């Protein structure tokens, strides 16, 4: 039953604008089922890992088996036909061999962006032979749409977030992989032999590898949609790995197994300015996972990870990784989620992996509602697109959407937002972030040349 509770909203009034908190469900607003197969679904916003875990979706139309590309396509098309008010299916491009790179949006507003509400994403199967994440994402779609009318937390999440799910970024590699193969590289790469998670532009070192259609599709995708938070699902370990993956001075290992062996002396942490946030996001996933936070090594020769998280470069450095690209180029906080010791385990184990990861996957996405969000506007209330923003002391910036929106995940504290936009006087705005409730901060910019905004005059046309 749903237990209502008086919402307490923290309010902060600022000289540069108004900041106020937005209500999110508290632990007293989460539904508790009286059925035998569900217990506490999501207890509050921050969550811990020792709560009852036995909640299951309606999986009547999605078996715990591996779905090849045609099966996956049929499932996604059937799902969006059945749930047109909660889902939208689109393709961001095609693989080398012509397979569609399908994305399913799950949201109360699947076909259009919800003003002021963040877009988040999950990407699976970037390495074709790491197949568990692909199936987890299909089951995540199924769970979200079948729980919308019965679970207040899921309803809140879909009412306030657009969730984009790309189950397979490397369908060609998946087609070349073999069920039951825990190790090795067969199917890891795309059909041209490129590792897609070494194929993105890199902040630390020039990446000379020829860009592939799959990575080009992702780059265009995240340039069009301003994602706030992202998870990339991998296999072969059990850990949440956060940026940076690369470092200015470390030797680059060619494979994860080689790096694991030499981990003790070739790798050092490479920390972002948002290290506190990335650690928190990683712990959110690990602590809500059935096993990850224990930090148990998959094999005796493999490293163990304290609390089930690691800095990427401290594990092993790599050039051209997707999570560093998301963060540096687009201000999207992406974490790499290694969800299975075996890369392509037998299908009968998939239900276990779903049970282990289900809560983590939901709670991780909800973290997009932590920190600060708002609008940057001109004196007439018009949105300022592509304004450049930065949290003082954190040099990796982010920008506004065409509607003037911005988001930044931050831990509780006092911060200064620096805002720059062509034709406007730069602004600094102090604000506060509190636990659980995102701070809404609207910033009005003053034009550096006032006449530009008289009656919204357009520049003189020389034609």
GROMACS .gro file of N, CA and C in nm, residues 122-248:
model
  381
  122UNK      N    1   2.109   0.384  -2.096
  122UNK     CA    2   2.188   0.262  -2.074
  122UNK      C    3   2.231   0.210  -2.211
  123UNK      N    4   2.356   0.165  -2.218
  123UNK     CA    5   2.408   0.104  -2.340
  123UNK      C    6   2.463  -0.034  -2.303
  124UNK      N    7   2.423  -0.135  -2.379
  124UNK     CA    8   2.472  -0.270  -2.356
  124UNK      C    9   2.549  -0.324  -2.474
  125UNK      N   10   2.629  -0.429  -2.449
  125UNK     CA   11   2.683  -0.510  -2.558
  125UNK      C   12   2.778  -0.433  -2.650
  126UNK      N   13   2.852  -0.335  -2.595
  126UNK     CA   14   2.953  -0.265  -2.675
  126UNK      C   15   3.061  -0.362  -2.716
  127UNK      N   16   3.088  -0.459  -2.629
  127UNK     CA   17   3.169  -0.575  -2.665
  127UNK      C   18   3.071  -0.689  -2.694
  128UNK      N   19   3.073  -0.739  -2.818
  128UNK     CA   20   2.969  -0.830  -2.864
  128UNK      C   21   2.958  -0.959  -2.785
  129UNK      N   22   3.069  -1.005  -2.726
  129UNK     CA   23   3.066  -1.132  -2.652
  129UNK      C   24   3.031  -1.112  -2.505
  130UNK      N   25   3.003  -0.990  -2.463
  130UNK     CA   26   2.960  -0.962  -2.326
  130UNK      C   27   2.809  -0.942  -2.330
  131UNK      N   28   2.739  -1.055  -2.314
  131UNK     CA   29   2.599  -1.061  -2.356
  131UNK      C   30   2.497  -1.041  -2.245
  132UNK      N   31   2.539  -1.047  -2.119
  132UNK     CA   32   2.442  -1.037  -2.010
  132UNK      C   33   2.372  -0.902  -2.009
  133UNK      N   34   2.448  -0.793  -2.027
  133UNK     CA   35   2.390  -0.660  -2.024
  133UNK      C   36   2.282  -0.641  -2.129
  134UNK      N   37   2.300  -0.703  -2.244
  134UNK     CA   38   2.200  -0.697  -2.353
  134UNK      C   39   2.065  -0.749  -2.304
  135UNK      N   40   2.066  -0.864  -2.238
  135UNK     CA   41   1.941  -0.922  -2.188
  135UNK      C   42   1.887  -0.847  -2.067
  136UNK      N   43   1.977  -0.799  -1.979
  136UNK     CA   44   1.931  -0.720  -1.865
  136UNK      C   45   1.853  -0.598  -1.911
  137UNK      N   46   1.898  -0.536  -2.019
  137UNK     CA   47   1.831  -0.415  -2.066
  137UNK      C   48   1.695  -0.446  -2.127
  138UNK      N   49   1.682  -0.559  -2.192
  138UNK     CA   50   1.549  -0.599  -2.242
  138UNK      C   51   1.454  -0.624  -2.125
  139UNK      N   52   1.504  -0.687  -2.020
  139UNK     CA   53   1.419  -0.711  -1.903
  139UNK      C   54   1.393  -0.581  -1.826
  140UNK      N   55   1.486  -0.487  -1.831
  140UNK     CA   56   1.460  -0.357  -1.769
  140UNK      C   57   1.345  -0.287  -1.839
  141UNK      N   58   1.343  -0.291  -1.972
  141UNK     CA   59   1.230  -0.234  -2.047
  141UNK      C   60   1.100  -0.299  -2.002
  142UNK      N   61   1.101  -0.431  -1.996
  142UNK     CA   62   0.980  -0.505  -1.958
  142UNK      C   63   0.934  -0.468  -1.817
  143UNK      N   64   1.030  -0.458  -1.726
  143UNK     CA   65   0.993  -0.427  -1.588
  143UNK      C   66   0.933  -0.287  -1.576
  144UNK      N   67   0.995  -0.190  -1.639
  144UNK     CA   68   0.948  -0.052  -1.627
  144UNK      C   69   0.806  -0.035  -1.680
  145UNK      N   70   0.779  -0.093  -1.796
  145UNK     CA   71   0.647  -0.071  -1.855
  145UNK      C   72   0.537  -0.149  -1.782
  146UNK      N   73   0.571  -0.264  -1.726
  146UNK     CA   74   0.468  -0.343  -1.658
  146UNK      C   75   0.448  -0.296  -1.514
  147UNK      N   76   0.538  -0.213  -1.462
  147UNK     CA   77   0.527  -0.166  -1.324
  147UNK      C   78   0.472  -0.024  -1.313
  148UNK      N   79   0.456   0.043  -1.427
  148UNK     CA   80   0.419   0.184  -1.424
  148UNK      C   81   0.289   0.210  -1.349
  149UNK      N   82   0.191   0.127  -1.368
  149UNK     CA   83   0.060   0.152  -1.305
  149UNK      C   84   0.049   0.095  -1.165
  150UNK      N   85   0.146   0.016  -1.121
  150UNK     CA   86   0.135  -0.050  -0.991
  150UNK      C   87   0.241  -0.007  -0.891
  151UNK      N   88   0.349   0.052  -0.936
  151UNK     CA   89   0.460   0.087  -0.848
  151UNK      C   90   0.482   0.238  -0.849
  152UNK      N   91   0.451   0.308  -0.739
  152UNK     CA   92   0.463   0.454  -0.737
  152UNK      C   93   0.604   0.505  -0.768
  153UNK      N   94   0.706   0.430  -0.729
  153UNK     CA   95   0.843   0.474  -0.756
  153UNK      C   96   0.872   0.470  -0.906
  154UNK      N   97   0.833   0.362  -0.972
  154UNK     CA   98   0.855   0.351  -1.115
  154UNK      C   99   0.773   0.457  -1.189
  155UNK      N  100   0.651   0.481  -1.142
  155UNK     CA  101   0.569   0.585  -1.204
  155UNK      C  102   0.636   0.721  -1.191
  156UNK      N  103   0.688   0.751  -1.072
  156UNK     CA  104   0.761   0.877  -1.053
  156UNK      C  105   0.881   0.884  -1.146
  157UNK      N  106   0.957   0.776  -1.156
  157UNK     CA  107   1.077   0.775  -1.239
  157UNK      C  108   1.043   0.802  -1.386
  158UNK      N  109   0.939   0.736  -1.437
  158UNK     CA  110   0.903   0.754  -1.578
  158UNK      C  111   0.831   0.887  -1.603
  159UNK      N  112   0.763   0.939  -1.502
  159UNK     CA  113   0.698   1.070  -1.517
  159UNK      C  114   0.799   1.184  -1.519
  160UNK      N  115   0.917   1.160  -1.464
  160UNK     CA  116   1.015   1.268  -1.446
  160UNK      C  117   1.147   1.244  -1.517
  161UNK      N  118   1.156   1.138  -1.597
  161UNK     CA  119   1.281   1.102  -1.662
  161UNK      C  120   1.250   1.038  -1.797
  162UNK      N  121   1.334   1.065  -1.897
  162UNK     CA  122   1.326   0.990  -2.023
  162UNK      C  123   1.443   0.894  -2.026
  163UNK      N  124   1.412   0.766  -2.028
  163UNK     CA  125   1.513   0.660  -2.020
  163UNK      C  126   1.533   0.601  -2.160
  164UNK      N  127   1.652   0.616  -2.214
  164UNK     CA  128   1.686   0.563  -2.346
  164UNK      C  129   1.770   0.437  -2.327
  165UNK      N  130   1.726   0.327  -2.384
  165UNK     CA  131   1.794   0.198  -2.365
  165UNK      C  132   1.838   0.142  -2.500
  166UNK      N  133   1.970   0.128  -2.515
  166UNK     CA  134   2.030   0.071  -2.635
  166UNK      C  135   2.083  -0.067  -2.596
  167UNK      N  136   2.007  -0.174  -2.621
  167UNK     CA  137   2.048  -0.306  -2.570
  167UNK      C  138   2.176  -0.358  -2.632
  168UNK      N  139   2.202  -0.325  -2.759
  168UNK     CA  140   2.319  -0.380  -2.827
  168UNK      C  141   2.382  -0.277  -2.919
  169UNK      N  142   2.501  -0.229  -2.880
  169UNK     CA  143   2.577  -0.139  -2.966
  169UNK      C  144   2.661  -0.217  -3.067
  170UNK      N  145   2.680  -0.345  -3.042
  170UNK     CA  146   2.766  -0.427  -3.130
  170UNK      C  147   2.694  -0.556  -3.170
  171UNK      N  148   2.583  -0.543  -3.245
  171UNK     CA  149   2.509  -0.663  -3.283
  171UNK      C  150   2.588  -0.758  -3.373
  172UNK      N  151   2.682  -0.704  -3.452
  172UNK     CA  152   2.765  -0.791  -3.537
  172UNK      C  153   2.855  -0.879  -3.452
  173UNK      N  154   2.916  -0.818  -3.350
  173UNK     CA  155   3.002  -0.895  -3.260
  173UNK      C  156   2.922  -1.001  -3.185
  174UNK      N  157   2.801  -0.963  -3.143
  174UNK     CA  158   2.716  -1.060  -3.073
  174UNK      C  159   2.687  -1.180  -3.162
  175UNK      N  160   2.660  -1.155  -3.290
  175UNK     CA  161   2.628  -1.263  -3.383
  175UNK      C  162   2.745  -1.359  -3.401
  176UNK      N  163   2.867  -1.309  -3.377
  176UNK     CA  164   2.986  -1.393  -3.391
  176UNK      C  165   3.027  -1.460  -3.260
  177UNK      N  166   2.954  -1.432  -3.152
  177UNK     CA  167   2.987  -1.486  -3.020
  177UNK      C  168   2.916  -1.617  -2.995
  178UNK      N  169   2.956  -1.685  -2.889
  178UNK     CA  170   2.900  -1.816  -2.861
  178UNK      C  171   2.860  -1.827  -2.715
  179UNK      N  172   2.736  -1.866  -2.692
  179UNK     CA  173   2.686  -1.886  -2.555
  179UNK      C  174   2.773  -1.990  -2.482
  180UNK      N  175   2.799  -1.961  -2.354
  180UNK     CA  176   2.879  -2.052  -2.273
  180UNK      C  177   3.027  -2.019  -2.271
  181UNK      N  178   3.068  -1.917  -2.348
  181UNK     CA  179   3.210  -1.877  -2.353
  181UNK      C  180   3.235  -1.766  -2.252
  182UNK      N  181   3.307  -1.797  -2.148
  182UNK     CA  182   3.327  -1.700  -2.040
  182UNK      C  183   3.442  -1.604  -2.067
  183UNK      N  184   3.543  -1.649  -2.139
  183UNK     CA  185   3.662  -1.567  -2.162
  183UNK      C  186   3.691  -1.558  -2.311
  184UNK      N  187   3.800  -1.489  -2.343
  184UNK     CA  188   3.841  -1.481  -2.482
  184UNK      C  189   3.782  -1.362  -2.555
  185UNK      N  190   3.823  -1.348  -2.682
  185UNK     CA  191   3.785  -1.230  -2.757
  185UNK      C  192   3.696  -1.254  -2.876
  186UNK      N  193   3.651  -1.377  -2.898
  186UNK     CA  194   3.565  -1.403  -3.014
  186UNK      C  195   3.433  -1.328  -3.001
  187UNK      N  196   3.410  -1.236  -3.095
  187UNK     CA  197   3.288  -1.156  -3.093
  187UNK      C  198   3.303  -1.025  -3.017
  188UNK      N  199   3.416  -1.003  -2.952
  188UNK     CA  200   3.435  -0.879  -2.875
  188UNK      C  201   3.428  -0.756  -2.966
  189UNK      N  202   3.491  -0.768  -3.082
  189UNK     CA  203   3.508  -0.651  -3.170
  189UNK      C  204   3.393  -0.641  -3.270
  190UNK      N  205   3.386  -0.527  -3.340
  190UNK     CA  206   3.287  -0.518  -3.446
  190UNK      C  207   3.334  -0.599  -3.566
  191UNK      N  208   3.258  -0.603  -3.673
  191UNK     CA  209   3.290  -0.695  -3.783
  191UNK      C  210   3.415  -0.654  -3.860
  192UNK      N  211   3.465  -0.534  -3.835
  192UNK     CA  212   3.591  -0.493  -3.896
  192UNK      C  213   3.711  -0.516  -3.803
  193UNK      N  214   3.684  -0.574  -3.686
  193UNK     CA  215   3.792  -0.604  -3.594
  193UNK      C  216   3.831  -0.489  -3.502
  194UNK      N  217   3.743  -0.390  -3.484
  194UNK     CA  218   3.772  -0.277  -3.397
  194UNK      C  219   3.702  -0.294  -3.261
  195UNK      N  220   3.776  -0.264  -3.155
  195UNK     CA  221   3.718  -0.259  -3.021
  195UNK      C  222   3.645  -0.125  -3.007
  196UNK      N  223   3.514  -0.128  -2.999
  196UNK     CA  224   3.436  -0.004  -2.998
  196UNK      C  225   3.461   0.079  -2.873
  197UNK      N  226   3.505   0.014  -2.765
  197UNK     CA  227   3.536   0.090  -2.644
  197UNK      C  228   3.681   0.139  -2.641
  198UNK      N  229   3.744   0.138  -2.757
  198UNK     CA  230   3.876   0.202  -2.776
  198UNK      C  231   3.869   0.293  -2.899
  199UNK      N  232   3.747   0.331  -2.939
  199UNK     CA  233   3.728   0.394  -3.069
  199UNK      C  234   3.676   0.537  -3.062
  200UNK      N  235   3.670   0.593  -2.941
  200UNK     CA  236   3.620   0.730  -2.925
  200UNK      C  237   3.736   0.829  -2.915
  201UNK      N  238   3.712   0.956  -2.944
  201UNK     CA  239   3.816   1.057  -2.919
  201UNK      C  240   3.860   1.052  -2.773
  202UNK      N  241   3.986   1.080  -2.748
  202UNK     CA  242   4.042   1.067  -2.614
  202UNK      C  243   4.099   1.200  -2.567
  203UNK      N  244   4.081   1.230  -2.441
  203UNK     CA  245   4.126   1.356  -2.383
  203UNK      C  246   4.276   1.357  -2.359
  204UNK      N  247   4.332   1.243  -2.325
  204UNK     CA  248   4.471   1.237  -2.282
  204UNK      C  249   4.569   1.207  -2.395
  205UNK      N  250   4.526   1.126  -2.489
  205UNK     CA  251   4.615   1.083  -2.597
  205UNK      C  252   4.539   1.084  -2.729
  206UNK      N  253   4.611   1.113  -2.837
  206UNK     CA  254   4.546   1.111  -2.967
  206UNK      C  255   4.508   0.969  -3.003
  207UNK      N  256   4.383   0.952  -3.045
  207UNK     CA  257   4.336   0.819  -3.085
  207UNK      C  258   4.334   0.813  -3.237
  208UNK      N  259   4.426   0.736  -3.293
  208UNK     CA  260   4.440   0.730  -3.438
  208UNK      C  261   4.359   0.619  -3.502
  209UNK      N  262   4.284   0.545  -3.423
  209UNK     CA  263   4.204   0.436  -3.480
  209UNK      C  264   4.090   0.492  -3.564
  210UNK      N  265   4.067   0.430  -3.678
  210UNK     CA  266   3.962   0.476  -3.769
  210UNK      C  267   3.825   0.463  -3.704
  211UNK      N  268   3.750   0.571  -3.705
  211UNK     CA  269   3.619   0.571  -3.639
  211UNK      C  270   3.523   0.477  -3.712
  212UNK      N  271   3.448   0.402  -3.634
  212UNK     CA  272   3.357   0.300  -3.687
  212UNK      C  273   3.212   0.350  -3.690
  213UNK      N  274   3.129   0.289  -3.776
  213UNK     CA  275   2.988   0.333  -3.785
  213UNK      C  276   2.916   0.330  -3.651
  214UNK      N  277   2.945   0.231  -3.568
  214UNK     CA  278   2.876   0.219  -3.439
  214UNK      C  279   2.914   0.334  -3.346
  215UNK      N  280   3.043   0.369  -3.344
  215UNK     CA  281   3.084   0.479  -3.257
  215UNK      C  282   3.040   0.615  -3.314
  216UNK      N  283   3.041   0.627  -3.447
  216UNK     CA  284   2.990   0.750  -3.507
  216UNK      C  285   2.843   0.770  -3.472
  217UNK      N  286   2.767   0.661  -3.469
  217UNK     CA  287   2.625   0.671  -3.435
  217UNK      C  288   2.607   0.720  -3.291
  218UNK      N  289   2.689   0.668  -3.200
  218UNK     CA  290   2.680   0.712  -3.060
  218UNK      C  291   2.718   0.859  -3.047
  219UNK      N  292   2.823   0.899  -3.116
  219UNK     CA  293   2.867   1.039  -3.108
  219UNK      C  294   2.759   1.134  -3.156
  220UNK      N  295   2.695   1.099  -3.267
  220UNK     CA  296   2.586   1.182  -3.320
  220UNK      C  297   2.467   1.183  -3.225
  221UNK      N  298   2.439   1.068  -3.166
  221UNK     CA  299   2.327   1.052  -3.072
  221UNK      C  300   2.342   1.144  -2.952
  222UNK      N  301   2.459   1.136  -2.889
  222UNK     CA  302   2.475   1.213  -2.766
  222UNK      C  303   2.505   1.360  -2.792
  223UNK      N  304   2.531   1.393  -2.920
  223UNK     CA  305   2.540   1.534  -2.956
  223UNK      C  306   2.400   1.595  -2.972
  224UNK      N  307   2.304   1.511  -3.012
  224UNK     CA  308   2.166   1.558  -3.031
  224UNK      C  309   2.088   1.565  -2.901
  225UNK      N  310   2.110   1.467  -2.813
  225UNK     CA  311   2.035   1.458  -2.687
  225UNK      C  312   2.131   1.482  -2.572
  226UNK      N  313   2.097   1.575  -2.486
  226UNK     CA  314   2.186   1.608  -2.375
  226UNK      C  315   2.160   1.513  -2.258
  227UNK      N  316   2.232   1.402  -2.258
  227UNK     CA  317   2.216   1.304  -2.152
  227UNK      C  318   2.287   1.352  -2.025
  228UNK      N  319   2.223   1.327  -1.913
  228UNK     CA  320   2.277   1.368  -1.783
  228UNK      C  321   2.356   1.254  -1.719
  229UNK      N  322   2.307   1.131  -1.738
  229UNK     CA  323   2.364   1.015  -1.669
  229UNK      C  324   2.358   0.896  -1.764
  230UNK      N  325   2.458   0.807  -1.753
  230UNK     CA  326   2.464   0.693  -1.843
  230UNK      C  327   2.533   0.576  -1.774
  231UNK      N  328   2.488   0.456  -1.810
  231UNK     CA  329   2.555   0.335  -1.766
  231UNK      C  330   2.586   0.249  -1.887
  232UNK      N  331   2.709   0.197  -1.893
  232UNK     CA  332   2.750   0.108  -2.001
  232UNK      C  333   2.772  -0.030  -1.941
  233UNK      N  334   2.695  -0.128  -1.988
  233UNK     CA  335   2.698  -0.262  -1.928
  233UNK      C  336   2.797  -0.353  -2.000
  234UNK      N  337   2.888  -0.409  -1.923
  234UNK     CA  338   2.993  -0.497  -1.973
  234UNK      C  339   2.989  -0.630  -1.896
  235UNK      N  340   3.080  -0.720  -1.932
  235UNK     CA  341   3.094  -0.847  -1.862
  235UNK      C  342   3.239  -0.889  -1.854
  236UNK      N  343   3.268  -0.985  -1.767
  236UNK     CA  344   3.403  -1.032  -1.746
  236UNK      C  345   3.460  -0.995  -1.611
  237UNK      N  346   3.385  -0.917  -1.535
  237UNK     CA  347   3.423  -0.878  -1.399
  237UNK      C  348   3.296  -0.838  -1.325
  238UNK      N  349   3.310  -0.808  -1.197
  238UNK     CA  350   3.197  -0.765  -1.117
  238UNK      C  351   3.239  -0.639  -1.041
  239UNK      N  352   3.217  -0.524  -1.107
  239UNK     CA  353   3.264  -0.397  -1.050
  239UNK      C  354   3.201  -0.281  -1.126
  240UNK      N  355   3.184  -0.169  -1.057
  240UNK     CA  356   3.144  -0.044  -1.121
  240UNK      C  357   3.270   0.041  -1.137
  241UNK      N  358   3.306   0.070  -1.261
  241UNK     CA  359   3.430   0.139  -1.294
  241UNK      C  360   3.398   0.279  -1.345
  242UNK      N  361   3.465   0.380  -1.288
  242UNK     CA  362   3.430   0.519  -1.320
  242UNK      C  363   3.550   0.593  -1.378
  243UNK      N  364   3.525   0.705  -1.448
  243UNK     CA  365   3.633   0.781  -1.513
  243UNK      C  366   3.734   0.838  -1.413
  244UNK      N  367   3.853   0.864  -1.464
  244UNK     CA  368   3.893   0.848  -1.602
  244UNK      C  369   3.942   0.705  -1.628
  245UNK      N  370   3.921   0.661  -1.755
  245UNK     CA  371   3.979   0.535  -1.799
  245UNK      C  372   4.123   0.553  -1.844
  246UNK      N  373   4.157   0.675  -1.884
  246UNK     CA  374   4.292   0.700  -1.934
  246UNK      C  375   4.365   0.795  -1.841
  247UNK      N  376   4.493   0.806  -1.862
  247UNK     CA  377   4.579   0.886  -1.775
  247UNK      C  378   4.690   0.944  -1.860
  248UNK      N  379   4.746   1.058  -1.823
  248UNK     CA  380   4.846   1.122  -1.909
  248UNK      C  381   4.976   1.042  -1.924
   0.00000   0.00000   0.00000
